[in-house]
Each structure stands twice: as C-alpha cells, then as structure tokens.
Amino acid sequence: MIIHRLTATDTLMVRYTHTIFPSYAAIITDIKDVISSGQKVAYNATNKAMILTYWHVGKRIVEQEQNGNERAQYGQALIDALADELTKEYGKSYSKRNLQYFRKFYIAFPDVRIVNACVHNLTWTHFRSLLRVSDENARLWYMNEASNEGWSSRTSDRNVSTQYFYRLMQSPKKNDVVNEMLLKNSENQKNQFELLKSPIVAEFLGFKNEDSTLKMIWSQLF
C-alpha cells in the first residue's frame, strides 16, 4: 500500500486555503457535485442517442423489407448494400452483423416507448444480451430488472445465460435464487465509465480507435 505524505508546502497550502476561504470545504464539495452531475447527463445523453439511433436504423431496414420483398435473399442483399455504404462513412459499428442486430432490436422491441422507459439505465451491450431471449415476457422482465436493479452488462449477460428468469419463476424458494444470483454477480459491479470505455460509443461519436484524443481520454480515466 502506497501512503502519500503531505509535504510542508502542501500543509501550508491547505492551511492557507482554509484561512482565506473559510467555506472552502463546502465550495469544493458543491463544485464536485456539479461536475459529477454534468458527466452523468453527458453519459446518459450519449447512451440514449446511440441506442435510439440503432433502433431507428433497425426500424427503417424492416420497413424497407416489408415494402420491397420479404424473401430472405432480398433482406440479406439489402443488409450487404447498406453495410458496404455505411461502414465507409461511419465505421465498423454499421457492419453486416451489427445491422442484423439493429434489425432484431427493432423486431424484439417494436414499441419505442418501452425502450425509452429503460434506456437511461441500459447500454447497447445490455440490449445485445436481451436479443438472445426469444420469450417476449422473459425478455421484458430481464430488461426491467436490469434497469431497475442497476445490473451491469456482465450481470445481465450472465443472468440471461443461466436462465435466471425461469429458475426464479419456478423455484418455491425465490429468495435463495436471488441471493445466489447476487453472490455470483458480486464482482460484476456496474462501472460508471462502462459506457465511455466502449469502442462502439467512441465510434458512434465520430472517434477512430487510433485517435490520439481518444487515447488521452482513456488514459486519464482508466
């Protein structure tokens, strides 16, 4: 454990600051709260914009399929053409595979109001996990639980993989199932910078992975 000791200069500076500004402790606390609040607003705004963008892209793809030809060959050809065009301008986030995910995202959650209700607490990684759940009731339950309980994306993924919903519904000892889940996910705590660390988010904002500015931000935060 490294212990940082205050130098004589540091000690004098602290005393000087509190002498000249008697309410310094209150001021610095208030300013830190303002900064933290601003960061949270920025993270949430970016996250919401990205997820709703993906939802609308998926919606547009599905609408085009319905207006054109519902054959599988038509749908794949459309995805191929879109991916080829979009990746050139917006990066790998709009690859064939991801466009398929956006399409599935819209089909799984056709009511944007449901997405809007939970989007402030969930990332795209959360929704990716939810797309693996074919049962609509289970899918909506996972989404609401992840949002309300503040599950990290890893916790959400693990709970989907272990069929937590079905085990909980079928067990006569529900508290035991919940406690087991909490214990096994105790190391998967939600990181307040989980969103910003994602290269998908960086690319959505127009950064490239090799950008020096992006590397500097990550080195400061993580």
mmCIF file of C-alpha atoms in Angstrom:
data_model
loop_
_atom_site.group_PDB
_atom_site.id
_atom_site.type_symbol
_atom_site.label_atom_id
_atom_site.label_comp_id
_atom_site.label_asym_id
_atom_site.label_seq_id
_atom_site.Cartn_x
_atom_site.Cartn_y
_atom_site.Cartn_z
ATOM 1 C CA MET A 1 0.000 0.000 0.000
ATOM 2 C CA ILE A 2 1.424 3.379 -1.019
ATOM 3 C CA ILE A 3 0.970 6.194 1.516
ATOM 4 C CA HIS A 4 1.229 9.713 0.157
ATOM 5 C CA ARG A 5 2.507 12.089 2.854
ATOM 6 C CA LEU A 6 1.856 15.794 2.713
ATOM 7 C CA THR A 7 4.963 17.935 2.326
ATOM 8 C CA ALA A 8 5.449 21.051 4.410
ATOM 9 C CA THR A 9 4.424 23.109 1.371
ATOM 10 C CA ASP A 10 1.224 21.070 0.937
ATOM 11 C CA THR A 11 0.349 21.525 4.608
ATOM 12 C CA LEU A 12 0.860 25.266 4.415
ATOM 13 C CA MET A 13 -1.238 25.468 1.261
ATOM 14 C CA VAL A 14 -4.123 23.612 2.924
ATOM 15 C CA ARG A 15 -3.983 25.895 5.956
ATOM 16 C CA TYR A 16 -3.736 28.983 3.744
ATOM 17 C CA THR A 17 -6.694 27.900 1.606
ATOM 18 C CA HIS A 18 -8.951 27.267 4.582
ATOM 19 C CA THR A 19 -7.859 30.511 6.258
ATOM 20 C CA ILE A 20 -8.526 32.702 3.217
ATOM 21 C CA PHE A 21 -11.682 30.758 2.237
ATOM 22 C CA PRO A 22 -13.440 29.626 5.461
ATOM 23 C CA SER A 23 -16.182 27.864 3.487
ATOM 24 C CA TYR A 24 -13.745 26.176 1.084
ATOM 25 C CA ALA A 25 -14.878 22.638 2.025
ATOM 26 C CA ALA A 26 -18.469 23.444 1.095
ATOM 27 C CA ILE A 27 -17.425 25.125 -2.169
ATOM 28 C CA ILE A 28 -15.257 22.237 -3.376
ATOM 29 C CA THR A 29 -17.986 19.732 -2.478
ATOM 30 C CA ASP A 30 -20.593 21.704 -4.421
ATOM 31 C CA ILE A 31 -18.338 22.039 -7.474
ATOM 32 C CA LYS A 32 -17.523 18.320 -7.468
ATOM 33 C CA ASP A 33 -21.256 17.564 -7.328
ATOM 34 C CA VAL A 34 -21.875 19.878 -10.296
ATOM 35 C CA ILE A 35 -19.112 18.184 -12.316
ATOM 36 C CA SER A 36 -20.332 14.672 -11.466
ATOM 37 C CA SER A 37 -23.886 15.644 -12.370
ATOM 38 C CA GLY A 38 -22.741 17.077 -15.698
ATOM 39 C CA GLN A 39 -20.758 13.931 -16.503
ATOM 40 C CA LYS A 40 -23.774 11.763 -15.754
ATOM 41 C CA VAL A 41 -26.004 13.873 -18.012
ATOM 42 C CA ALA A 42 -23.434 13.614 -20.819
ATOM 43 C CA TYR A 43 -23.088 9.826 -20.459
ATOM 44 C CA ASN A 44 -26.852 9.317 -20.390
ATOM 45 C CA ALA A 45 -27.430 11.600 -23.383
ATOM 46 C CA THR A 46 -24.804 9.794 -25.474
ATOM 47 C CA ASN A 47 -26.097 6.381 -24.473
ATOM 48 C CA LYS A 48 -29.716 7.266 -25.235
ATOM 49 C CA ALA A 49 -28.853 8.833 -28.602
ATOM 50 C CA MET A 50 -26.836 5.789 -29.664
ATOM 51 C CA ILE A 51 -29.426 3.192 -28.664
ATOM 52 C CA LEU A 52 -32.328 5.081 -30.233
ATOM 53 C CA THR A 53 -30.274 5.583 -33.397
ATOM 54 C CA TYR A 54 -29.761 1.822 -33.631
ATOM 55 C CA TRP A 55 -33.488 1.266 -33.019
ATOM 56 C CA HIS A 56 -34.466 3.673 -35.805
ATOM 57 C CA VAL A 57 -31.933 2.137 -38.204
ATOM 58 C CA GLY A 58 -33.443 -1.274 -37.491
ATOM 59 C CA LYS A 59 -36.932 0.104 -37.978
ATOM 60 C CA ARG A 60 -36.011 1.570 -41.359
ATOM 61 C CA ILE A 61 -34.483 -1.710 -42.519
ATOM 62 C CA VAL A 62 -37.595 -3.678 -41.530
ATOM 63 C CA GLU A 63 -39.867 -1.147 -43.224
ATOM 64 C CA GLN A 64 -37.841 -1.393 -46.424
ATOM 65 C CA GLU A 65 -38.047 -5.177 -46.342
ATOM 66 C CA GLN A 66 -41.820 -5.025 -45.940
ATOM 67 C CA ASN A 67 -42.187 -2.513 -48.772
ATOM 68 C CA GLY A 68 -39.912 -4.480 -51.037
ATOM 69 C CA ASN A 69 -39.674 -8.214 -50.918
ATOM 70 C CA GLU A 70 -39.807 -10.355 -47.778
ATOM 71 C CA ARG A 71 -37.665 -13.094 -49.261
ATOM 72 C CA ALA A 72 -34.513 -13.877 -47.289
ATOM 73 C CA GLN A 73 -32.343 -13.117 -50.324
ATOM 74 C CA TYR A 74 -33.764 -9.597 -50.575
ATOM 75 C CA GLY A 75 -33.208 -8.888 -46.893
ATOM 76 C CA GLN A 76 -29.593 -10.093 -46.998
ATOM 77 C CA ALA A 77 -28.859 -8.160 -50.169
ATOM 78 C CA LEU A 78 -30.244 -5.019 -48.532
ATOM 79 C CA ILE A 79 -28.067 -5.554 -45.431
ATOM 80 C CA ASP A 80 -24.998 -6.161 -47.612
ATOM 81 C CA ALA A 81 -25.537 -2.968 -49.620
ATOM 82 C CA LEU A 82 -26.194 -0.846 -46.526
ATOM 83 C CA ALA A 83 -23.176 -2.199 -44.652
ATOM 84 C CA ASP A 84 -20.883 -1.563 -47.602
ATOM 85 C CA GLU A 85 -22.011 2.064 -47.787
ATOM 86 C CA LEU A 86 -22.317 2.880 -44.087
ATOM 87 C CA THR A 87 -19.048 1.380 -42.868
ATOM 88 C CA LYS A 88 -17.138 3.607 -45.275
ATOM 89 C CA GLU A 89 -18.505 6.706 -43.600
ATOM 90 C CA TYR A 90 -19.416 5.644 -40.048
ATOM 91 C CA GLY A 91 -17.117 2.740 -39.246
ATOM 92 C CA LYS A 92 -17.487 -0.879 -38.199
ATOM 93 C CA SER A 93 -20.476 -0.203 -35.953
ATOM 94 C CA TYR A 94 -22.603 -0.493 -39.105
ATOM 95 C CA SER A 95 -21.199 -3.800 -40.315
ATOM 96 C CA LYS A 96 -23.447 -6.527 -41.722
ATOM 97 C CA ARG A 97 -23.521 -8.275 -38.361
ATOM 98 C CA ASN A 98 -24.460 -5.130 -36.443
ATOM 99 C CA LEU A 99 -27.142 -4.134 -38.934
ATOM 100 C CA GLN A 100 -28.659 -7.561 -38.366
ATOM 101 C CA TYR A 101 -28.619 -6.811 -34.636
ATOM 102 C CA PHE A 102 -30.330 -3.451 -35.198
ATOM 103 C CA ARG A 103 -32.987 -5.194 -37.242
ATOM 104 C CA LYS A 104 -33.524 -7.766 -34.493
ATOM 105 C CA PHE A 105 -33.554 -4.951 -31.923
ATOM 106 C CA TYR A 106 -36.495 -3.268 -33.609
ATOM 107 C CA ILE A 107 -38.377 -6.554 -34.070
ATOM 108 C CA ALA A 108 -37.817 -7.513 -30.419
ATOM 109 C CA PHE A 109 -38.846 -4.055 -29.135
ATOM 110 C CA PRO A 110 -41.218 -2.549 -31.745
ATOM 111 C CA ASP A 111 -42.640 -0.030 -29.248
ATOM 112 C CA VAL A 112 -40.078 2.744 -28.810
ATOM 113 C CA ARG A 113 -41.808 3.842 -25.617
ATOM 114 C CA ILE A 114 -40.668 0.628 -23.920
ATOM 115 C CA VAL A 115 -37.080 1.277 -24.979
ATOM 116 C CA ASN A 116 -37.308 4.907 -23.844
ATOM 117 C CA ALA A 117 -38.517 3.834 -20.409
ATOM 118 C CA CYS A 118 -35.331 1.869 -19.671
ATOM 119 C CA VAL A 119 -32.709 3.311 -21.982
ATOM 120 C CA HIS A 120 -31.286 5.673 -19.346
ATOM 121 C CA ASN A 121 -30.010 2.726 -17.273
ATOM 122 C CA LEU A 122 -29.044 0.268 -20.009
ATOM 123 C CA THR A 123 -26.272 0.188 -22.598
ATOM 124 C CA TRP A 124 -26.251 -1.355 -26.050
ATOM 125 C CA THR A 125 -24.431 -4.361 -24.550
ATOM 126 C CA HIS A 126 -27.431 -4.923 -22.265
ATOM 127 C CA PHE A 127 -29.786 -4.943 -25.244
ATOM 128 C CA ARG A 128 -27.498 -7.272 -27.184
ATOM 129 C CA SER A 129 -27.894 -9.810 -24.371
ATOM 130 C CA LEU A 130 -31.659 -9.352 -24.372
ATOM 131 C CA LEU A 131 -31.849 -10.186 -28.080
ATOM 132 C CA ARG A 132 -30.867 -13.769 -27.210
ATOM 133 C CA VAL A 133 -34.138 -14.187 -25.283
ATOM 134 C CA SER A 134 -36.889 -15.473 -27.586
ATOM 135 C CA ASP A 135 -39.656 -15.379 -24.949
ATOM 136 C CA GLU A 136 -41.118 -11.861 -25.030
ATOM 137 C CA ASN A 137 -42.297 -11.964 -21.403
ATOM 138 C CA ALA A 138 -38.866 -13.080 -20.200
ATOM 139 C CA ARG A 139 -37.140 -10.501 -22.407
ATOM 140 C CA LEU A 140 -39.189 -7.613 -20.996
ATOM 141 C CA TRP A 141 -38.691 -8.924 -17.461
ATOM 142 C CA TYR A 142 -34.906 -9.024 -17.895
ATOM 143 C CA MET A 143 -34.947 -5.515 -19.339
ATOM 144 C CA ASN A 144 -36.964 -4.069 -16.467
ATOM 145 C CA GLU A 145 -34.918 -5.872 -13.807
ATOM 146 C CA ALA A 146 -31.630 -4.799 -15.371
ATOM 147 C CA SER A 147 -32.834 -1.194 -15.463
ATOM 148 C CA ASN A 148 -34.457 -1.057 -12.034
ATOM 149 C CA GLU A 149 -31.757 -3.023 -10.198
ATOM 150 C CA GLY A 150 -28.822 -1.393 -11.963
ATOM 151 C CA TRP A 151 -27.335 -4.604 -13.359
ATOM 152 C CA SER A 152 -24.003 -4.227 -15.110
ATOM 153 C CA SER A 153 -23.855 -5.544 -18.670
ATOM 154 C CA ARG A 154 -21.911 -8.578 -17.406
ATOM 155 C CA THR A 155 -24.542 -9.316 -14.769
ATOM 156 C CA SER A 156 -27.290 -9.011 -17.368
ATOM 157 C CA ASP A 157 -25.450 -11.321 -19.760
ATOM 158 C CA ARG A 158 -24.823 -13.894 -17.053
ATOM 159 C CA ASN A 159 -28.426 -13.867 -15.857
ATOM 160 C CA VAL A 160 -29.686 -14.409 -19.397
ATOM 161 C CA SER A 161 -27.168 -17.219 -19.974
ATOM 162 C CA THR A 162 -28.113 -19.017 -16.739
ATOM 163 C CA GLN A 163 -31.857 -18.586 -17.391
ATOM 164 C CA TYR A 164 -32.299 -16.678 -14.159
ATOM 165 C CA PHE A 165 -35.868 -15.682 -15.036
ATOM 166 C CA TYR A 166 -37.082 -19.264 -15.435
ATOM 167 C CA ARG A 167 -35.228 -20.519 -12.375
ATOM 168 C CA LEU A 168 -36.715 -17.736 -10.278
ATOM 169 C CA MET A 169 -40.259 -18.231 -11.539
ATOM 170 C CA GLN A 170 -40.167 -21.999 -10.988
ATOM 171 C CA SER A 171 -38.482 -22.032 -7.594
ATOM 172 C CA PRO A 172 -40.549 -22.165 -4.383
ATOM 173 C CA LYS A 173 -37.599 -20.525 -2.590
ATOM 174 C CA LYS A 174 -37.231 -17.357 -4.612
ATOM 175 C CA ASN A 175 -35.077 -15.567 -2.033
ATOM 176 C CA ASP A 176 -32.482 -18.322 -2.308
ATOM 177 C CA VAL A 177 -32.343 -17.914 -6.097
ATOM 178 C CA VAL A 178 -32.000 -14.127 -5.790
ATOM 179 C CA ASN A 179 -29.269 -14.395 -3.151
ATOM 180 C CA GLU A 180 -27.367 -16.906 -5.255
ATOM 181 C CA MET A 181 -27.545 -14.565 -8.249
ATOM 182 C CA LEU A 182 -26.303 -11.607 -6.198
ATOM 183 C CA LEU A 183 -23.412 -13.630 -4.803
ATOM 184 C CA LYS A 184 -22.253 -14.903 -8.183
ATOM 185 C CA ASN A 185 -22.502 -11.430 -9.699
ATOM 186 C CA SER A 186 -20.862 -9.616 -6.781
ATOM 187 C CA GLU A 187 -17.730 -8.954 -8.839
ATOM 188 C CA ASN A 188 -19.693 -7.590 -11.794
ATOM 189 C CA GLN A 189 -20.438 -4.199 -10.304
ATOM 190 C CA LYS A 190 -21.607 -1.505 -12.683
ATOM 191 C CA ASN A 191 -18.789 0.839 -13.677
ATOM 192 C CA GLN A 192 -19.810 4.478 -14.079
ATOM 193 C CA PHE A 193 -17.425 4.656 -17.064
ATOM 194 C CA GLU A 194 -18.670 1.421 -18.647
ATOM 195 C CA LEU A 195 -20.327 3.362 -21.450
ATOM 196 C CA LEU A 196 -17.365 5.586 -22.267
ATOM 197 C CA LYS A 197 -14.929 2.646 -22.346
ATOM 198 C CA SER A 198 -16.825 1.061 -25.196
ATOM 199 C CA PRO A 199 -15.165 1.462 -28.617
ATOM 200 C CA ILE A 200 -18.676 1.280 -30.092
ATOM 201 C CA VAL A 201 -19.599 4.503 -28.309
ATOM 202 C CA ALA A 202 -16.359 6.168 -29.362
ATOM 203 C CA GLU A 203 -17.041 5.296 -32.983
ATOM 204 C CA PHE A 204 -20.643 6.473 -32.695
ATOM 205 C CA LEU A 205 -19.319 9.867 -31.557
ATOM 206 C CA GLY A 206 -17.058 10.071 -34.575
ATOM 207 C CA PHE A 207 -13.780 8.987 -32.952
ATOM 208 C CA LYS A 208 -11.489 6.423 -34.511
ATOM 209 C CA ASN A 209 -9.749 3.894 -32.263
ATOM 210 C CA GLU A 210 -6.366 5.304 -33.270
ATOM 211 C CA ASP A 211 -7.298 8.907 -32.418
ATOM 212 C CA SER A 212 -4.763 10.445 -30.039
ATOM 213 C CA THR A 213 -7.535 12.451 -28.338
ATOM 214 C CA LEU A 214 -9.477 9.290 -27.533
ATOM 215 C CA LYS A 215 -6.375 7.539 -26.208
ATOM 216 C CA MET A 216 -5.654 10.533 -23.980
ATOM 217 C CA ILE A 217 -9.197 10.473 -22.536
ATOM 218 C CA TRP A 218 -8.986 6.757 -21.778
ATOM 219 C CA SER A 219 -5.547 7.142 -20.156
ATOM 220 C CA GLN A 220 -6.944 9.822 -17.861
ATOM 221 C CA LEU A 221 -9.997 7.842 -16.824
ATOM 222 C CA PHE A 222 -8.962 4.199 -16.629
#
